[in-house]
Coordinates of C-alpha atoms and ligand atoms in Angstrom, one line a residue:
X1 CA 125.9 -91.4 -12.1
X2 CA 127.6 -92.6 -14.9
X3 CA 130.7 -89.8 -14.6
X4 CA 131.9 -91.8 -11.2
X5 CA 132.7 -95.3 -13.4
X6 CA 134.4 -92.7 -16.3
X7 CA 136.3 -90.8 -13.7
X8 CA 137.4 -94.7 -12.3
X9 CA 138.5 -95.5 -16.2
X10 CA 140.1 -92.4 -16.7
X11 CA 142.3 -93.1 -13.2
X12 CA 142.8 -96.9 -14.1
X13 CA 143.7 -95.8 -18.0
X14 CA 146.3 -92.8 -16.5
X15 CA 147.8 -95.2 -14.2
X16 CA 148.3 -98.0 -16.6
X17 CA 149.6 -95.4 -19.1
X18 CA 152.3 -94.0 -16.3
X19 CA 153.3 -97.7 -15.1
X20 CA 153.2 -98.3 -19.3
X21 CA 155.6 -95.6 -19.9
X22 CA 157.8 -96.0 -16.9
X23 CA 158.3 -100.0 -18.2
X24 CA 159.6 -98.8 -21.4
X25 CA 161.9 -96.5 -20.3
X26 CA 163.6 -98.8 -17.4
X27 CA 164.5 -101.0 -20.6
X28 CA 166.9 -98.2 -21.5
X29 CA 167.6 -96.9 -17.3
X30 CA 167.7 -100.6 -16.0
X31 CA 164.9 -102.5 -14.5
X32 CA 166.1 -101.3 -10.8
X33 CA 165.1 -97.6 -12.0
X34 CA 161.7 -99.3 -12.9
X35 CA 159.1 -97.4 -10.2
X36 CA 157.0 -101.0 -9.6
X37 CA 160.6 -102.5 -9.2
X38 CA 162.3 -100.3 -7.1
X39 CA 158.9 -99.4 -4.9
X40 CA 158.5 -102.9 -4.3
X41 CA 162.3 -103.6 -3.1
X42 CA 161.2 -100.8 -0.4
X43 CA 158.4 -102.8 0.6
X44 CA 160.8 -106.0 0.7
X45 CA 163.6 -104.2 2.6
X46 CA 161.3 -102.8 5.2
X47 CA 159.3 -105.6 5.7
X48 CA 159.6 -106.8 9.5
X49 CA 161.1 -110.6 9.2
X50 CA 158.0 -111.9 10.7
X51 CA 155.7 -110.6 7.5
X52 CA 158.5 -112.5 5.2
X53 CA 158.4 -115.3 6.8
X54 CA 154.4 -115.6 6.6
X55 CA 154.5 -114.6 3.1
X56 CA 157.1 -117.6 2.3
X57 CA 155.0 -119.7 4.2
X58 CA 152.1 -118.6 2.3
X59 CA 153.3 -118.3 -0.9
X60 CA 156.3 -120.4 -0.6
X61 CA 158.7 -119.2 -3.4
X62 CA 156.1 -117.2 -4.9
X63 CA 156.2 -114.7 -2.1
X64 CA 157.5 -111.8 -4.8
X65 CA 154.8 -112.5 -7.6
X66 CA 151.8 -112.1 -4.7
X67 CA 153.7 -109.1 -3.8
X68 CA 153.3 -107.6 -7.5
X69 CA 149.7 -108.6 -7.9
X70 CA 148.9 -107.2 -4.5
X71 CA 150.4 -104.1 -5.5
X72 CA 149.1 -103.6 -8.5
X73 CA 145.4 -104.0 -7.1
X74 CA 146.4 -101.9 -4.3
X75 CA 147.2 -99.2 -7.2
X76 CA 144.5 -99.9 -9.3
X77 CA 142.1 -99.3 -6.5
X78 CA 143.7 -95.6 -5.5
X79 CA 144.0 -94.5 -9.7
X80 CA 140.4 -95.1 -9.8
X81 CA 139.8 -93.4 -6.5
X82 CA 141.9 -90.3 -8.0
X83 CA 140.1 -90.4 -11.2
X84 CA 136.7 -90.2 -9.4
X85 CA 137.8 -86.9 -7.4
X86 CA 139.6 -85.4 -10.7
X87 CA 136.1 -85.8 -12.2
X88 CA 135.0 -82.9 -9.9
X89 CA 138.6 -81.0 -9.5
X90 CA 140.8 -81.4 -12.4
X91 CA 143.1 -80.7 -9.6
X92 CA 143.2 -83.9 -7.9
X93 CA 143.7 -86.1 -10.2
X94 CA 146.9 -84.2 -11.1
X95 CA 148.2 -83.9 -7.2
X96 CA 147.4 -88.1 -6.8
X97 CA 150.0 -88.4 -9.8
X98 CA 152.2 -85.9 -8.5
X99 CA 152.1 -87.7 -5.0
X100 CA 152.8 -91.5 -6.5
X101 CA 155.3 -90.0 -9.2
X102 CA 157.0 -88.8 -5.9
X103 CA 157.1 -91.8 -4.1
X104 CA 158.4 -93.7 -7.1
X105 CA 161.1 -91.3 -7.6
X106 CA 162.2 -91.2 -4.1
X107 CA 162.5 -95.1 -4.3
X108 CA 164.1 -95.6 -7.3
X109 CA 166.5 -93.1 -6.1
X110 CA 167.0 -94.5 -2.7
X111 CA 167.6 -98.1 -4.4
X112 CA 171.5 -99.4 -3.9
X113 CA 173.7 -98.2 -6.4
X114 CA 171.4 -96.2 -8.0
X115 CA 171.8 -94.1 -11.5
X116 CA 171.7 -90.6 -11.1
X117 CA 169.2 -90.8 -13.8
X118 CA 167.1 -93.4 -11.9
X119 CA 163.9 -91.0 -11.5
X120 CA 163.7 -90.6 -15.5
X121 CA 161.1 -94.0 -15.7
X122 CA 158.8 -92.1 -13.1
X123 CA 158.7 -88.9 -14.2
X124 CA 158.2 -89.3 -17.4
X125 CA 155.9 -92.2 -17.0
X126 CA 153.3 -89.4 -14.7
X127 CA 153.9 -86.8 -17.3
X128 CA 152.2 -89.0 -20.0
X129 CA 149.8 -90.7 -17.3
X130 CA 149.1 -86.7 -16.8
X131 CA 148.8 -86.0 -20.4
X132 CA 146.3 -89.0 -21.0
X133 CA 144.0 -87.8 -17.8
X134 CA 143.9 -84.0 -18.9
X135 CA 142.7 -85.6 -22.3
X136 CA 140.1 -87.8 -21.3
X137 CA 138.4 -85.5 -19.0
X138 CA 138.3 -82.8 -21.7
X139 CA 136.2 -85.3 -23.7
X140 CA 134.4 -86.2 -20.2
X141 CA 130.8 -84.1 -21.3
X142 CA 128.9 -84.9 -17.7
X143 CA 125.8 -85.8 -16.9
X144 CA 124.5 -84.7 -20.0
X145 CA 126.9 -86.5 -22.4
X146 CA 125.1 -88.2 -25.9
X147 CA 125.2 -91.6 -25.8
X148 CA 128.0 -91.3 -29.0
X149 CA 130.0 -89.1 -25.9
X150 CA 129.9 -92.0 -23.9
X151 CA 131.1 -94.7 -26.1
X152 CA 133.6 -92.9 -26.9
X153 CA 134.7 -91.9 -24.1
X154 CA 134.5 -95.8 -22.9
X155 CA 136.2 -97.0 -25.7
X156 CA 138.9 -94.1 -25.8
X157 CA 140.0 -95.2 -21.8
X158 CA 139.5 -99.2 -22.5
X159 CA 141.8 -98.8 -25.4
X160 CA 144.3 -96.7 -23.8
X161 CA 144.3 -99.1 -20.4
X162 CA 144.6 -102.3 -22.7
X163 CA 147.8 -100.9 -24.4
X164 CA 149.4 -99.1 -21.9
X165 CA 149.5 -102.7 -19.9
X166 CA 150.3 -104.5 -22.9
X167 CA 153.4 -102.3 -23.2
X168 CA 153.9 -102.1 -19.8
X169 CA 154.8 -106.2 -19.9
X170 CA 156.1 -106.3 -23.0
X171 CA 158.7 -103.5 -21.6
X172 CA 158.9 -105.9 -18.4
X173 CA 159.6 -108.6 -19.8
X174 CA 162.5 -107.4 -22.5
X175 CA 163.9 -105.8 -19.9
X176 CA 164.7 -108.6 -18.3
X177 CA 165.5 -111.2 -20.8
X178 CA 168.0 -108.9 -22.4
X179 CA 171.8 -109.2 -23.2
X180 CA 172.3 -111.7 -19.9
X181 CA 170.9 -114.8 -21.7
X182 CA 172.7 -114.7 -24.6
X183 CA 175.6 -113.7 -22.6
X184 CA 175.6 -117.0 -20.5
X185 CA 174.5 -119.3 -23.3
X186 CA 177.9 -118.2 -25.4
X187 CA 180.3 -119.4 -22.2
X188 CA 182.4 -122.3 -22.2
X189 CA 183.1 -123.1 -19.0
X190 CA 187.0 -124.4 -18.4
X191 CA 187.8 -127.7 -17.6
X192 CA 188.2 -128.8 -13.9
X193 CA 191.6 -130.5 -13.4
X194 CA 190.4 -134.9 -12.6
X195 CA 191.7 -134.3 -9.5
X196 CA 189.4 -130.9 -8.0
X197 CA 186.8 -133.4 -9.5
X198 CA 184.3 -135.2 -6.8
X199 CA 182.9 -137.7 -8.4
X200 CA 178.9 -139.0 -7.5
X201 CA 179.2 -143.1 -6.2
X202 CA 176.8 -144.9 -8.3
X203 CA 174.2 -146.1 -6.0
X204 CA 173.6 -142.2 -4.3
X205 CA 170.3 -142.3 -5.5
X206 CA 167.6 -144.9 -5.0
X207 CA 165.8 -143.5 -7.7
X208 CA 162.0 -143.7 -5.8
X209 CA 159.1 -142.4 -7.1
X210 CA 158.6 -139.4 -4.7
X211 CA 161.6 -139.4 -3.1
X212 CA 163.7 -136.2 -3.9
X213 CA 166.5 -137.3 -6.4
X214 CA 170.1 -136.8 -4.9
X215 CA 171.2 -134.3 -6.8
X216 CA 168.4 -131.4 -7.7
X217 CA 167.8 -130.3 -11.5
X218 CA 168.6 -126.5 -11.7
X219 CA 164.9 -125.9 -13.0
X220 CA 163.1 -128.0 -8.9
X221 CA 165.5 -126.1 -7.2
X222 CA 163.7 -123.8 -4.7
X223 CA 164.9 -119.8 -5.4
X224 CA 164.7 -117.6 -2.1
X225 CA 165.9 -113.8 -3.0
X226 CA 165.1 -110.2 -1.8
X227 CA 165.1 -108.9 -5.6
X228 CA 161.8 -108.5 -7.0
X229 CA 163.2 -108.5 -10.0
X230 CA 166.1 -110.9 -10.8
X231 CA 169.4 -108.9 -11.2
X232 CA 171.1 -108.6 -14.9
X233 CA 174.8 -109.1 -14.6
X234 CA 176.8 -109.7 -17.4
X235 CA 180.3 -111.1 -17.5
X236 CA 181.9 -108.5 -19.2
X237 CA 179.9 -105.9 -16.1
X238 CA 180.7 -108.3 -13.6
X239 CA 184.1 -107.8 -11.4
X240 CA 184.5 -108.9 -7.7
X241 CA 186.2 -106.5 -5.3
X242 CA 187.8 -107.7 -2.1
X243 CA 188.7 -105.3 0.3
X244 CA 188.2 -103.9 3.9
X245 CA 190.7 -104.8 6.5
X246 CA 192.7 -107.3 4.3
X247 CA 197.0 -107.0 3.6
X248 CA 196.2 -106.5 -0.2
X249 CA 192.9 -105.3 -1.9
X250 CA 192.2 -107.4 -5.0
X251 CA 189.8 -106.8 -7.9
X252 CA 189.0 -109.4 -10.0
X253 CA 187.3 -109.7 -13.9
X254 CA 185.3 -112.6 -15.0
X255 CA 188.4 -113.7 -17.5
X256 CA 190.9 -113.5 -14.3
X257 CA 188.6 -115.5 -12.2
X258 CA 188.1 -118.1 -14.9
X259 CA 192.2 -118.6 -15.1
X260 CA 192.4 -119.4 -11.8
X261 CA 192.1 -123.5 -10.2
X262 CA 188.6 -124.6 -10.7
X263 CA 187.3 -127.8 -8.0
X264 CA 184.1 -129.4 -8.5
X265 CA 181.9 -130.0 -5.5
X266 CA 178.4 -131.8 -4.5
X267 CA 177.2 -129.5 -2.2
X268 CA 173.5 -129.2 -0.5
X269 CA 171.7 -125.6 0.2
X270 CA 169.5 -125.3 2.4
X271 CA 167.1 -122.0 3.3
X272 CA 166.7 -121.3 7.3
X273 CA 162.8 -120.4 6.4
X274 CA 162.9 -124.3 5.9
X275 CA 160.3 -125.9 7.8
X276 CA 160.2 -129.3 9.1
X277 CA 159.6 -131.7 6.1
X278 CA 159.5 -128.4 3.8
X279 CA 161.5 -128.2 0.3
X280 CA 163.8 -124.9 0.6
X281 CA 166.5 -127.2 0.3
X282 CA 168.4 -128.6 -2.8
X283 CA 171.5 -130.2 -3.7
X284 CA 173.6 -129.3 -7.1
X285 CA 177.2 -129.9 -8.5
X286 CA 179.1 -126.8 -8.0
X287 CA 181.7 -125.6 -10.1
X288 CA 184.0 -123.0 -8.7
X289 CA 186.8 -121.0 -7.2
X290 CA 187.9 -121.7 -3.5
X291 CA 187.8 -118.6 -1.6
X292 CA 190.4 -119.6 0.7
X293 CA 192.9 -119.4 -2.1
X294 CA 191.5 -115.7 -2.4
X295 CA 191.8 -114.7 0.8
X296 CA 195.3 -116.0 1.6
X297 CA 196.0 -113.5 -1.3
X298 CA 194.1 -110.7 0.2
X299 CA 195.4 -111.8 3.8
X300 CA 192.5 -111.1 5.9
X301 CA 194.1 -108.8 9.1
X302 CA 193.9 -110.2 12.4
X303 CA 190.1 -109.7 14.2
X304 CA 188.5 -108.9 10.5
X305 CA 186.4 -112.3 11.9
X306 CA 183.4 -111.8 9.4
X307 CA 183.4 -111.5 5.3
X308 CA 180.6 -109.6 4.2
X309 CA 180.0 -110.9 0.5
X310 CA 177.9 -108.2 -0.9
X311 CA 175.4 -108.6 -4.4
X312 CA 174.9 -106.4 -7.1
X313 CA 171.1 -105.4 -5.1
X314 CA 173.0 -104.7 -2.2
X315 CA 171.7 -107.8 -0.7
X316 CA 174.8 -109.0 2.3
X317 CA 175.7 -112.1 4.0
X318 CA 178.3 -112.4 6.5
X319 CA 180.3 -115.5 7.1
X320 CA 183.1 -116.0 9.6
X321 CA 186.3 -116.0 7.9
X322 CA 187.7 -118.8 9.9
X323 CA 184.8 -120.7 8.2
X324 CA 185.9 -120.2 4.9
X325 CA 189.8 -120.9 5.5
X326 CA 189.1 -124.0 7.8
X327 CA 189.6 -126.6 4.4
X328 CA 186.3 -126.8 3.2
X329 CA 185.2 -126.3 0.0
X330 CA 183.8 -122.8 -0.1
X331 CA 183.6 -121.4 -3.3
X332 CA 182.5 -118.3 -5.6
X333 CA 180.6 -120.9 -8.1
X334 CA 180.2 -120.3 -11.6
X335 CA 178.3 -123.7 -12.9
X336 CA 175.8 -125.4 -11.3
X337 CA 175.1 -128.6 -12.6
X338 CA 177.2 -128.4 -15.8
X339 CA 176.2 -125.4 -16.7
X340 CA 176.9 -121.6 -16.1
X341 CA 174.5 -120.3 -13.3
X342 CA 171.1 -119.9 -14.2
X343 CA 170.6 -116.2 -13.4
X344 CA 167.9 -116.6 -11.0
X345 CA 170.4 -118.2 -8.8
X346 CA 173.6 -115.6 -9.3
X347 CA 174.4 -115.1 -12.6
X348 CA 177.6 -115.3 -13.0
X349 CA 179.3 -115.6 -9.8
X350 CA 177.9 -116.5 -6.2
X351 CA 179.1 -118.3 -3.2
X352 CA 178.5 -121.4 -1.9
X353 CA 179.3 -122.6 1.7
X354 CA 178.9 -126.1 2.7
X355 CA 177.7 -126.3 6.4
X356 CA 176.0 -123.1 6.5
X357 CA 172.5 -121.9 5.5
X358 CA 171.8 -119.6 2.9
X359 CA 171.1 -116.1 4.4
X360 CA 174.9 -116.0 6.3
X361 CA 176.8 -117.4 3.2
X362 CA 175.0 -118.0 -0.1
X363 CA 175.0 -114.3 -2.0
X364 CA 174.1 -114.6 -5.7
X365 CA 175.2 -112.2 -8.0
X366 CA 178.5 -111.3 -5.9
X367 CA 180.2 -108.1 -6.2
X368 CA 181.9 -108.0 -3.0
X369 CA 183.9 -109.4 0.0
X370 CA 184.9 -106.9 2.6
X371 CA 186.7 -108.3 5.2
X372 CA 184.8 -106.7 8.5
X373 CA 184.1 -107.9 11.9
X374 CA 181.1 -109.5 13.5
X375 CA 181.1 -106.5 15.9
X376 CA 180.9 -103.6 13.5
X377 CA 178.6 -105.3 10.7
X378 CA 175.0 -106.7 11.0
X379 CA 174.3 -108.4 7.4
X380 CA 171.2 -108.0 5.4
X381 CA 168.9 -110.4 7.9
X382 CA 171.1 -109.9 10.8
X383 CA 169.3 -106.4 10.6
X384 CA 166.0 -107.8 10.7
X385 CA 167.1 -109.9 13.9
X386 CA 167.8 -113.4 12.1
X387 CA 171.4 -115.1 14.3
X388 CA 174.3 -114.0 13.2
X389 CA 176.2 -116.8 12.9
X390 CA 173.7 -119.9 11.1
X391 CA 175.4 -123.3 11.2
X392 CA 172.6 -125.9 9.3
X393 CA 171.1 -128.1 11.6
X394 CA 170.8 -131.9 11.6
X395 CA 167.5 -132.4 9.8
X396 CA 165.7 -135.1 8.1
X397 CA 162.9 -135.7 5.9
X398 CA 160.4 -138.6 4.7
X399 CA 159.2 -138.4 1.3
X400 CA 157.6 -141.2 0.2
X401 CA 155.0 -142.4 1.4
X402 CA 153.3 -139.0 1.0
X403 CA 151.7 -137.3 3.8
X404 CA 148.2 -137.8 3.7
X405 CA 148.8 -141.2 1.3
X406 CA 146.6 -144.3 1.3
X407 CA 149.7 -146.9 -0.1
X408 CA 148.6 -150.5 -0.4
X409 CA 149.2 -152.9 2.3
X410 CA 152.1 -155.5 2.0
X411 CA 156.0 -154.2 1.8
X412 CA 156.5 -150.9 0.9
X413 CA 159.7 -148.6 1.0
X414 CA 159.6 -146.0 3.3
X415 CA 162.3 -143.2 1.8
X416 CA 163.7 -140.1 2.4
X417 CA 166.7 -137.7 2.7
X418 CA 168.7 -136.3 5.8
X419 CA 171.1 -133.8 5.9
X420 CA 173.6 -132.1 8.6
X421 CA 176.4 -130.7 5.6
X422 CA 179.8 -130.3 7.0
X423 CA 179.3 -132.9 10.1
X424 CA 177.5 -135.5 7.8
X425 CA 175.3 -138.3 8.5
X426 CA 175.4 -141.2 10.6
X427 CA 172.4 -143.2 11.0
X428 CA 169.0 -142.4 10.3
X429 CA 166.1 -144.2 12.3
X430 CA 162.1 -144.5 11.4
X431 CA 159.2 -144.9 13.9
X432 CA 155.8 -146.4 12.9
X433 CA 153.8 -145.1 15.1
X434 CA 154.9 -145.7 19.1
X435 CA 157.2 -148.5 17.9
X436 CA 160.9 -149.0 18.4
X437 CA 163.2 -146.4 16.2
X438 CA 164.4 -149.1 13.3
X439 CA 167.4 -148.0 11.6
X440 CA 167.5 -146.9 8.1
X441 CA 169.7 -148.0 5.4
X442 CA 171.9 -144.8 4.3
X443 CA 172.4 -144.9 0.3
X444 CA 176.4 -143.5 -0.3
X445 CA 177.1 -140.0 -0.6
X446 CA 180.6 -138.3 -2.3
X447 CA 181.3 -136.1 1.2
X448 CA 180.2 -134.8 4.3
X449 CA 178.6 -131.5 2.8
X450 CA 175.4 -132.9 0.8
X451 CA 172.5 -134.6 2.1
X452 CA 172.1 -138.5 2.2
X453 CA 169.2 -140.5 0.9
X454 CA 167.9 -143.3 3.3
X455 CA 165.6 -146.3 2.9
X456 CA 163.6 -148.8 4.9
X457 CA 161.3 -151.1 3.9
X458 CA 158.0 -152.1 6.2
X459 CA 154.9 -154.6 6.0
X460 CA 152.5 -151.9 6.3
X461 CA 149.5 -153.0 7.9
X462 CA 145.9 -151.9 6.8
X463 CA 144.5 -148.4 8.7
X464 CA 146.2 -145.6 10.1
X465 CA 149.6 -144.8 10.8
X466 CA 152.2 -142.0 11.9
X467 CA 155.4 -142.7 10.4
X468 CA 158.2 -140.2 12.2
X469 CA 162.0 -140.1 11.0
X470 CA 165.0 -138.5 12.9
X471 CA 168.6 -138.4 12.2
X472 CA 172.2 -138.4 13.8
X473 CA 175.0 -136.7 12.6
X474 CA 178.8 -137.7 12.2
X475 CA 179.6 -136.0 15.6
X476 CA 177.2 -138.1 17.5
X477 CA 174.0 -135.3 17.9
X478 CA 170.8 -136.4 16.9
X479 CA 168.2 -134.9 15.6
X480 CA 166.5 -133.2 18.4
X481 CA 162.3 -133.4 18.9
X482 CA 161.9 -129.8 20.3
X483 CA 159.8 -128.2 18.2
X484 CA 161.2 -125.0 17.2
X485 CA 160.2 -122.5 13.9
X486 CA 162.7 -121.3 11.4
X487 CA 163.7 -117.8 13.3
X488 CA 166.0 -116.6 14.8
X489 CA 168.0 -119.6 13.1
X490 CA 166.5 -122.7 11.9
X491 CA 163.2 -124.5 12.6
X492 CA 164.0 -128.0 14.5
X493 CA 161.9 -131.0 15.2
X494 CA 161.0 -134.7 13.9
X495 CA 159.4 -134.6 10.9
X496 CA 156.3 -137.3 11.0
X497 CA 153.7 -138.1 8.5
X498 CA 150.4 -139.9 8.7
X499 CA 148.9 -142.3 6.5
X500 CA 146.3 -144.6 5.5
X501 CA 147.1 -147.6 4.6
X502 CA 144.4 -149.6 2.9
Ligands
LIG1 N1 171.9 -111.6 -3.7 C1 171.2 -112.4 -2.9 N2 171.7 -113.6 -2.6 C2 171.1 -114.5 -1.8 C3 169.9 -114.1 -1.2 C4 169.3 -112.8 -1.5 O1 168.2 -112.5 -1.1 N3 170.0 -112.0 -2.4 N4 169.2 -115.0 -0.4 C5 170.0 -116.0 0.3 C6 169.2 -117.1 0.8 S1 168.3 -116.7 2.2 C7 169.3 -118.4 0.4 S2 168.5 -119.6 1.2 C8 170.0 -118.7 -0.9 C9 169.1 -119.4 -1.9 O2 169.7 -119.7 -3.0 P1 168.9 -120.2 -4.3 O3 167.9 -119.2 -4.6 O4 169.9 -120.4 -5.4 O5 168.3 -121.6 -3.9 O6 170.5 -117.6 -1.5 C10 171.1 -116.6 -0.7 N5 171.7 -115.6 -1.5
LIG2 MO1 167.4 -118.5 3.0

């Protein structure tokens, strides 16, 4: 009986010991050659968009880490499946580390720009997973083991598990958390000239308890990427290549890019896996190059209609180049906030587009632009049947009260944000319960592109109440009430919430 839980050890302590291995050498191959890493971004990639969405809805931004630990337990439960049959056949167990060592090396091969030496972390991490199988089964005596054979036995795979994973993270987590950090903590950034500079009016914020503040800290705001692990780009790595169907290709280093005119920019992001009322949306101080400047250098041939900006992952966007020369202030940013990207959002260069959502305009870590056309390009969602084109809709939120609340009766602020970046915000009106829409009073904001705080105040009388917001944009739309989810292009609706007031 007993040989079935050490043949499930012995599985669990090979696997640990190959994943181990494989950890520690990706610190030396790159964490994209890692086989959990680079079998994951599989999974990720071939995902159907309807699975992603439910996990972000699920999991919110923590889609990737329930991706790892469902992995993981998904291995764990087939290494001690393969243990338990190498128990009777040797055999087995070394064909079930044969076939996983295959798979890993076929996707860490397969993984955009990938090292020829990409299936080294695999292969060598079954070889010792191999070794410590073949030498825990020799010291497997059966049925009729001593009970000094068993504890040994227990203790040998128990030990061996606990360190391989041990290793395993610590080789996980160096791997990530070297040279980039130091790299970005030793920039200064250069100075932006007091004109590129937009500066934030004083009353922007209302400063509510609840109420998201007008411009985001770099550690609240939300993170939505394919990489399962976040990609290590280091300015002396880093060069931008623009090329396709332009008059003149350029490349670009991280010194050339930091000599060229800098502007300053408010600028809200917003996901399109936003729900209504959700918090994929955030609003920073951008610091950057304009790509128009860029492109007039590259000169963009006639019909290349789409710029495919292209990330070290191999993650795309594509943006209509007519967007990005029509005046506003699209950027390849390099701060956010005052300080050089944080390198879960692009480390060191990405773009940023006011007026358009994320997934067609926002690539982190930014290699490329190839100038390209709508009709012989899909981008990296476009693929997975998200619109092409994904202008931000006019949206608008209530934070405070909280849904679900019971605020005191008496006067109370109602308070919230609305956005529509590019078009603005007009007017913003509230509804307590089938009342009349009252108008809201809009706080100042430095442009068109970020969101806009609003504010009403109301005697809220004692028991229930559904309180229900909608906006109205600079070009006269309002916020419409059809209820519509975030694919193929942005969820739509009123946002309402219900309280009790007491
Ligand atoms: N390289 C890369 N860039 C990317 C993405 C990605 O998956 N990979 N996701 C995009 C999407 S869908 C959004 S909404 C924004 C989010 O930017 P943030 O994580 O800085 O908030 O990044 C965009 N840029
Ligand atoms: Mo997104």
């Amino acid at each position: 009986m007993h040989t079935r839980k050490f043949g499930a050890l012995a599985g669990l302590a090979a696997a640990g010991t190959a994943l181990g291995v494989a950890e520690v050498v990706a610190i030396f191959t790159g964490a994209p050659t890692s086989p959990l890493v680079s079998v994951g971004g599989v999974v990720v990639d071939s995902v159907p968009a309807k699975v992603k969405d439910l996990a972000v809805e699920v999991f919110y931004t923590y889609d990737k880490l329930a991706l790892s630990i469902g992995t993981l337990v998904i291995l764990a439960a087939f290494a001690a499946g393969i243990g338990v049959l190498a128990i009777r056949r040797r055999l087995w167990g070394y064909a079930g580390i044969a076939l996983f060592g295959g798979i890993g090396i076929a996707a860490a091969l397969s993984r955009h720009n990938a090292p020829w030496y990409a299936f080294l972390p695999t292969l060598l991490g079954a070889a010792a997973g191999a070794g410590v199988l073949h030498w825990l089964l020799t010291h497997e005596a059966g049925d009729n083991a001593t009970a000094e054979e068993r504890r040994w036995f227990l203790r040998a795979s128990g030990y061996t598990l606990l360190g391989a994973a041990l290793v395993g993270f610590a080789g996980r987590w160096w791997s990530t958390r070297r040279n980039v950090e130091e790299d970005r903590a030793s920039i200064e950034l250069p100075t932006v000239a007091p004109n590129s500079v937009a500066p934030l009016p004083p009353q922007a914020d209302a400063a509510l308890p609840d109420l998201a503040p007008f411009v985001t800290p770099n550690k609240d705001f939300y993170q939505i990427d394919t990489a399962l692990v976040v990609p290590q780009l280091t300015t002396r790595d880093w060069k931008l290549r623009i090329h396709g169907r332009v008059g003149k290709e350029l490349t670009i280093s991280w010194d050339e890019l930091l000599k060229r005119p800098m502007i300053e920019r408010y600028v809200t992001l917003a996901c399109v896996s936003n729900e209504v009322g959700g918090g994929l949306i955030g609003n920073a101080k951008w610091q950057g190059v304009r790509i128009a400047d860029l492109l007039a250098e590259a000169r963009p041939q006639p019909g290349a209609d789409q710029v495919v900006s292209r990330s070290i992952d191999g993650f795309t966007a594509g943006t209509p180049t007519a967007v990005l020369q029509d005046g506003r202030d699209a950027m390849l940013a390099i701060a956010m906030n005052g300080e050089p990207l944080p390198v879960e959002h692009g480390f060191p260069v990405r773009m940023v587009v006011p007026g358009l959502y994320g997934y067609v305009s926002a690539t982190k870590w930014l290699v490329e632009l190839e100038l390209t056309s709508f009709a012989d390009f899909d981008a990296y969602w476009i693929k997975r049947g998200w619109a092409a084109k994904g202008p931000i809709k006019t949206e608008s939120r209530i934070d405070t009260p909280r849904d679900g609340s019971n605020p005191r009766a008496g006067e109370i602020m109602i308070a919230g944000v609305a956005w529509a970046q590019h078009r603005g915000i007009s007017k913003v009106e509230v509804r307590v319960d089938d009342g009349a829409w009252q108008v809201a009073s809009l706080l100042p904001v430095p442009s068109i592109d970020t969101w806009r705080q609003w504010t009403l105040k109301w005697q809220a009388t004692p028991g229930r109440h559904r309180i229900t917001v909608r906006a109205t944009d600079n070009g006269g739309e309002t916020q419409t009430d059809a209820v519509a989810p975030p694919d193929p292009d942005g969820a739509t609706g009123w946002h309402s919430i219900d309280i009790e007031v007491k």
